[in-house]
Amino acid sequence: MNIANRKLIEDAVILIEDNLKTNLSLDEIAKQIGISKFHFHRIFKAITGSPLITYVRGRKLTSSLNELLDDKLKIIDIAYDYNFEYEQSYERAFKQLFGLTPSAFRQKNCELPIVPRIDTSLLNDISKGIVITPWYCTMPKFHLAGIKTLINHIENYNTATANSSAMDFYYNKRYLLQNAINEHLYYGLVTYHDFYTADYYMPSVEVSESFDFNSIFTCQTIERSDYAVFRYVGLHSPEDLTMKLLSEIYEVIETVWLPTTSFKPTRQFHFERMNQKICKEDYCEADIYFPIKY
């Protein structure tokens, strides 16, 4: 399988839930759902924000709460039932996750935050990968430097102009910037010009300060803002993240998220951000930040 999609994750989640009381390994999960363990690990971490083993352990501990409410069951038997090698291993993991011991929970019978089963309704399929509906964050003011180009929507859809300018900047031009903070963290800044015809696109990296370059580069300051962040994951090179593919991501945002949220995009700009140390020839992970207002 060379396409990341929601069914892949759904199958993995069901498999994990059916085997919470076994020692199910990453190799076994990947084999049963028909994907390499390297691909699966990267996709899973991109979706959950944590390694597979952390999620599985959290689901085991969460599921064990039901047994702990039964005073007739011994904690050591519950630990073994969920495939913890020692009772101490179970108690240590339980306290690390929930902040109290299993016996203390049994005595208090209190409210606890849990590790929920992954909600695959938050995943949206497009032609080459998955779009994850947003999380929200705030970012302080920062500065981007790059090469700004006016992109015609129809022309770029057919000729991938923005994609070409992005690759030219990343592979040939970014090294000329002396004050880059992290040259491997790529930003594709889209500043809205005319919604129907064209926008400005600026492949860029973050720089330490704003100033006039008097050269091919443009420096743009992004003021502090709150954002809705959509993650895209695909089993292909980041160079294949064309405008055509990005338009599918934007369509998910416009048709799935926007009609249901009380947040409003500012409609002034947005940016794509990719960590090139994470991306590989067969793996693309990109976060798309939309500034929001209330």
C-alpha positions as a printed Julia matrix, in Angstrom:
294×3 Matrix{Float64}:
   0.0    0.0     0.0
   1.4    3.4    -0.98
  -1.52   5.68   -0.08
  -2.22   6.98    3.41
  -5.97   7.01    4.02
  -8.57   6.89    6.77
  -9.35   3.19    6.32
  -5.71   2.38    7.05
  -5.98   4.11   10.41
  -9.44   2.68   11.11
  -8.14  -0.86   10.55
  -5.17  -0.22   12.84
  -7.37   1.26   15.59
  -9.73  -1.73   15.49
  -6.77  -4.11   15.6
  -5.3   -2.32   18.62
  -8.64  -2.27   20.46
  -9.13  -5.99   19.83
  -5.68  -6.74   21.24
  -5.36  -4.52   24.33
  -4.73  -7.63   26.41
  -1.99  -9.01   24.16
   1.55  -7.96   23.32
   0.73  -6.61   19.85
   3.86  -5.17   18.21
   4.35  -2.48   15.58
   5.59  -5.16   13.16
   2.43  -7.22   13.61
   0.09  -4.24   13.17
   1.89  -3.06   10.04
   1.89  -6.56    8.57
  -1.82  -7.09    9.18
  -2.9   -3.77    7.67
  -0.48  -4.11    4.76
   1.97  -1.25    5.17
   5.63  -0.96    6.14
   6.22  -0.35    9.84
   8.27   2.75    9.04
   5.43   4.33    7.09
   2.86   3.33    9.68
   4.9    4.7    12.57
   5.33   8.06   10.84
   1.66   8.33    9.86
   0.49   7.31   13.32
   2.76   9.79   15.09
   1.68  12.57   12.73
  -1.97  11.9    13.57
  -1.72  11.3    17.32
   1.33  13.39   18.2
   2.86  10.45   20.06
   4.58   7.14   19.2
   2.45   4.04   18.73
   3.75   2.41   21.91
   2.65   5.44   23.96
  -0.85   5.34   22.48
  -1.21   1.58   22.99
  -0.03   1.83   26.59
  -2.47   4.66   27.21
  -5.35   2.66   25.76
  -4.41  -0.36   27.92
  -4.31   1.75   31.07
  -7.56   3.51   30.17
  -9.3    0.19   29.53
  -8.01  -1.21   32.83
  -9.93   1.45   34.78
 -13.08  -0.67   34.46
 -11.41  -3.64   36.16
  -9.98  -1.44   38.91
 -13.51  -0.47   39.93
 -14.14  -4.12   40.78
 -12.76  -4.63   44.31
 -12.81  -8.39   43.82
 -10.0   -8.22   41.25
  -6.38  -8.02   42.4
  -4.24  -5.28   40.9
  -1.52  -7.78   40.06
  -4.01  -9.85   38.05
  -5.2   -6.76   36.17
  -1.59  -5.91   35.35
  -0.93  -9.37   33.96
  -4.27  -9.36   32.14
  -3.15  -6.28   30.17
   0.2   -7.87   29.42
   2.35  -5.85   31.8
   5.29  -8.03   32.79
   5.29  -6.92   36.42
   2.76  -5.32   38.73
   5.32  -2.55   39.4
   5.51  -1.8    35.66
   1.75  -1.37   35.53
   1.67   0.82   38.64
   4.53   3.0    37.39
   2.93   3.51   33.98
  -0.46   4.17   35.61
   0.93   6.84   37.92
   2.89   8.46   35.09
  -0.26   8.78   32.99
  -2.91   9.53   35.62
  -0.91  11.09   38.46
  -1.93   8.55   41.11
  -1.49   4.85   41.77
  -4.05   2.17   40.82
  -4.83   1.54   44.49
  -5.36   5.27   45.12
  -7.75   5.44   42.17
  -9.62   2.41   43.48
 -10.02   4.08   46.87
 -10.99   7.53   45.56
 -12.96   6.46   42.48
 -12.27   9.93   41.09
 -12.47  11.65   37.74
  -9.47  11.06   35.47
  -8.45  12.23   31.99
  -8.18   9.24   29.66
  -6.47   8.32   26.41
  -9.47   8.0    24.06
  -9.71   5.74   21.07
  -8.64   7.67   17.97
 -11.58   9.45   16.39
 -11.12   8.69   12.7
 -13.95  11.07   11.8
 -11.32  13.79   12.19
  -9.45  12.34    9.19
 -10.33  13.35    5.65
  -9.2   11.45    2.55
  -7.91  13.26   -0.51
  -6.26  11.78   -3.6
  -2.78  11.15   -2.17
  -3.12  11.31    1.6
  -4.98  12.39    4.73
  -5.99  15.81    6.02
  -6.43  16.0     9.79
  -9.01  18.52   10.98
  -7.45  21.2    13.09
  -5.88  21.81   16.39
  -5.51  25.38   17.58
  -2.49  27.36   18.68
  -1.14  30.85   19.13
   2.16  32.04   17.69
   4.15  35.16   18.6
   5.35  37.64   16.02
   8.01  36.24   13.68
   9.8   37.19   10.46
   9.99  35.36    7.14
  12.4   36.0     4.29
  11.95  34.6     0.8
  11.17  35.33   -2.82
   7.69  36.74   -3.41
   5.84  35.93   -6.63
   2.38  36.75   -7.93
   0.71  33.47   -8.8
  -2.21  33.21  -11.22
  -4.61  30.56   -9.87
  -5.59  28.95  -13.17
  -2.1   29.13  -14.65
  -0.5   27.73  -11.5
  -3.03  24.89  -11.27
  -1.93  23.71  -14.69
   1.8   24.52  -14.59
   2.7   24.21  -10.86
   4.5   27.58  -10.8
   4.37  27.84   -7.01
   5.8   24.35   -6.64
   8.68  25.23   -8.97
   9.45  28.47   -7.14
   9.38  26.6    -3.83
  11.93  24.05   -4.99
  14.16  26.72   -6.53
  14.16  28.69   -3.29
  14.73  25.69   -1.04
  17.49  24.05   -3.08
  19.22  27.1    -4.54
  18.41  30.36   -2.78
  17.86  29.81    0.95
  21.59  29.32    1.58
  22.13  32.98    0.71
  20.22  34.08    3.82
  22.67  34.76    6.65
  20.2   35.1     9.52
  17.97  32.04    9.03
  16.8   30.52   12.33
  16.12  27.02   10.98
  16.85  26.61    7.29
  15.22  23.15    7.23
  11.83  24.55    8.31
  10.19  25.63    5.05
   7.36  28.17    4.94
   5.11  28.77    1.96
   3.44  32.1     2.72
   0.28  32.92    0.77
  -0.81  36.58    0.93
  -4.23  37.17   -0.57
  -4.34  39.51   -3.56
  -7.5   38.71   -5.48
  -9.54  35.74   -4.26
 -10.66  34.78   -7.76
  -7.58  35.38   -9.87
  -4.22  35.52   -8.09
  -2.32  35.52   -4.77
   1.23  36.28   -3.72
   3.26  33.19   -2.85
   6.53  33.44   -0.94
   8.7   30.36   -0.35
  10.66  31.34    2.73
  12.4   30.51    6.0
  12.18  32.2     9.37
  14.84  34.85   10.05
  15.99  36.45   13.29
  14.98  40.01   12.44
  13.17  42.09    9.88
  15.11  44.41    7.6
  15.36  45.55    3.98
  17.47  43.15    1.94
  17.78  45.35   -1.16
  18.16  42.11   -3.09
  16.05  39.32   -4.52
  14.61  38.59   -1.05
  11.53  40.02    0.59
  11.17  40.11    4.37
   7.69  39.93    5.86
   6.72  40.2     9.52
   3.88  37.95   10.69
   2.19  39.49   13.7
   1.07  37.46   16.71
  -2.02  35.47   15.85
  -4.18  32.5    16.77
  -4.33  29.72   14.2
  -6.31  26.69   13.12
  -3.69  24.16   11.99
  -4.46  21.4     9.5
  -1.96  18.59    9.02
  -1.53  16.77    5.72
   0.19  13.37    5.55
   1.03  11.54    2.33
   3.33   8.71    1.28
   5.14  10.68   -1.4
   7.9   13.26   -1.79
   7.21  16.81   -0.51
   8.01  17.91   -4.06
   4.74  16.27   -5.11
   2.75  18.66   -2.92
   1.55  20.6    -5.95
  -1.05  23.36   -6.13
  -3.52  20.78   -7.42
  -3.03  18.7    -4.3
  -3.08  21.76   -2.05
  -6.39  22.79   -3.63
  -7.85  19.46   -2.42
  -6.65  20.27    1.1
  -8.18  23.75    0.9
 -11.44  22.22   -0.29
 -11.58  20.05    2.86
 -10.99  23.15    4.96
 -13.66  25.13    3.1
 -16.32  22.4     2.98
 -15.75  20.32    6.15
 -14.36  22.68    8.78
 -15.44  26.19    7.85
 -19.24  25.58    7.78
 -19.18  24.01   11.26
 -16.82  26.25   13.22
 -17.53  29.48   15.08
 -13.99  30.66   14.3
 -13.5   32.84   11.25
 -10.36  32.94    9.08
  -8.93  36.44    8.75
  -8.8   36.05    4.94
  -5.51  37.99    4.8
  -2.9   35.23    4.58
  -2.06  31.66    5.5
   1.1   29.59    5.34
   2.26  26.04    4.83
   5.09  24.78    7.04
   7.2   21.67    6.42
  10.1   20.29    8.4
  12.38  18.89    5.71
  14.17  16.73    8.28
  10.93  14.8     8.76
   9.96  14.63    5.09
  11.56  11.98    2.89
  11.33  10.86   -0.73
   8.38   8.65    0.24
   6.87  10.72    3.06
   5.36  14.21    3.18
   4.07  15.95    6.31
   2.86  19.55    6.03
   1.01  21.81    8.46
  -1.22  24.56    7.07
  -1.8   27.51    9.41
  -4.92  29.64    8.97
  -5.08  32.72   11.23
  -8.46  32.93   12.93
 -10.55  35.54   14.69
 -13.46  35.12   17.09
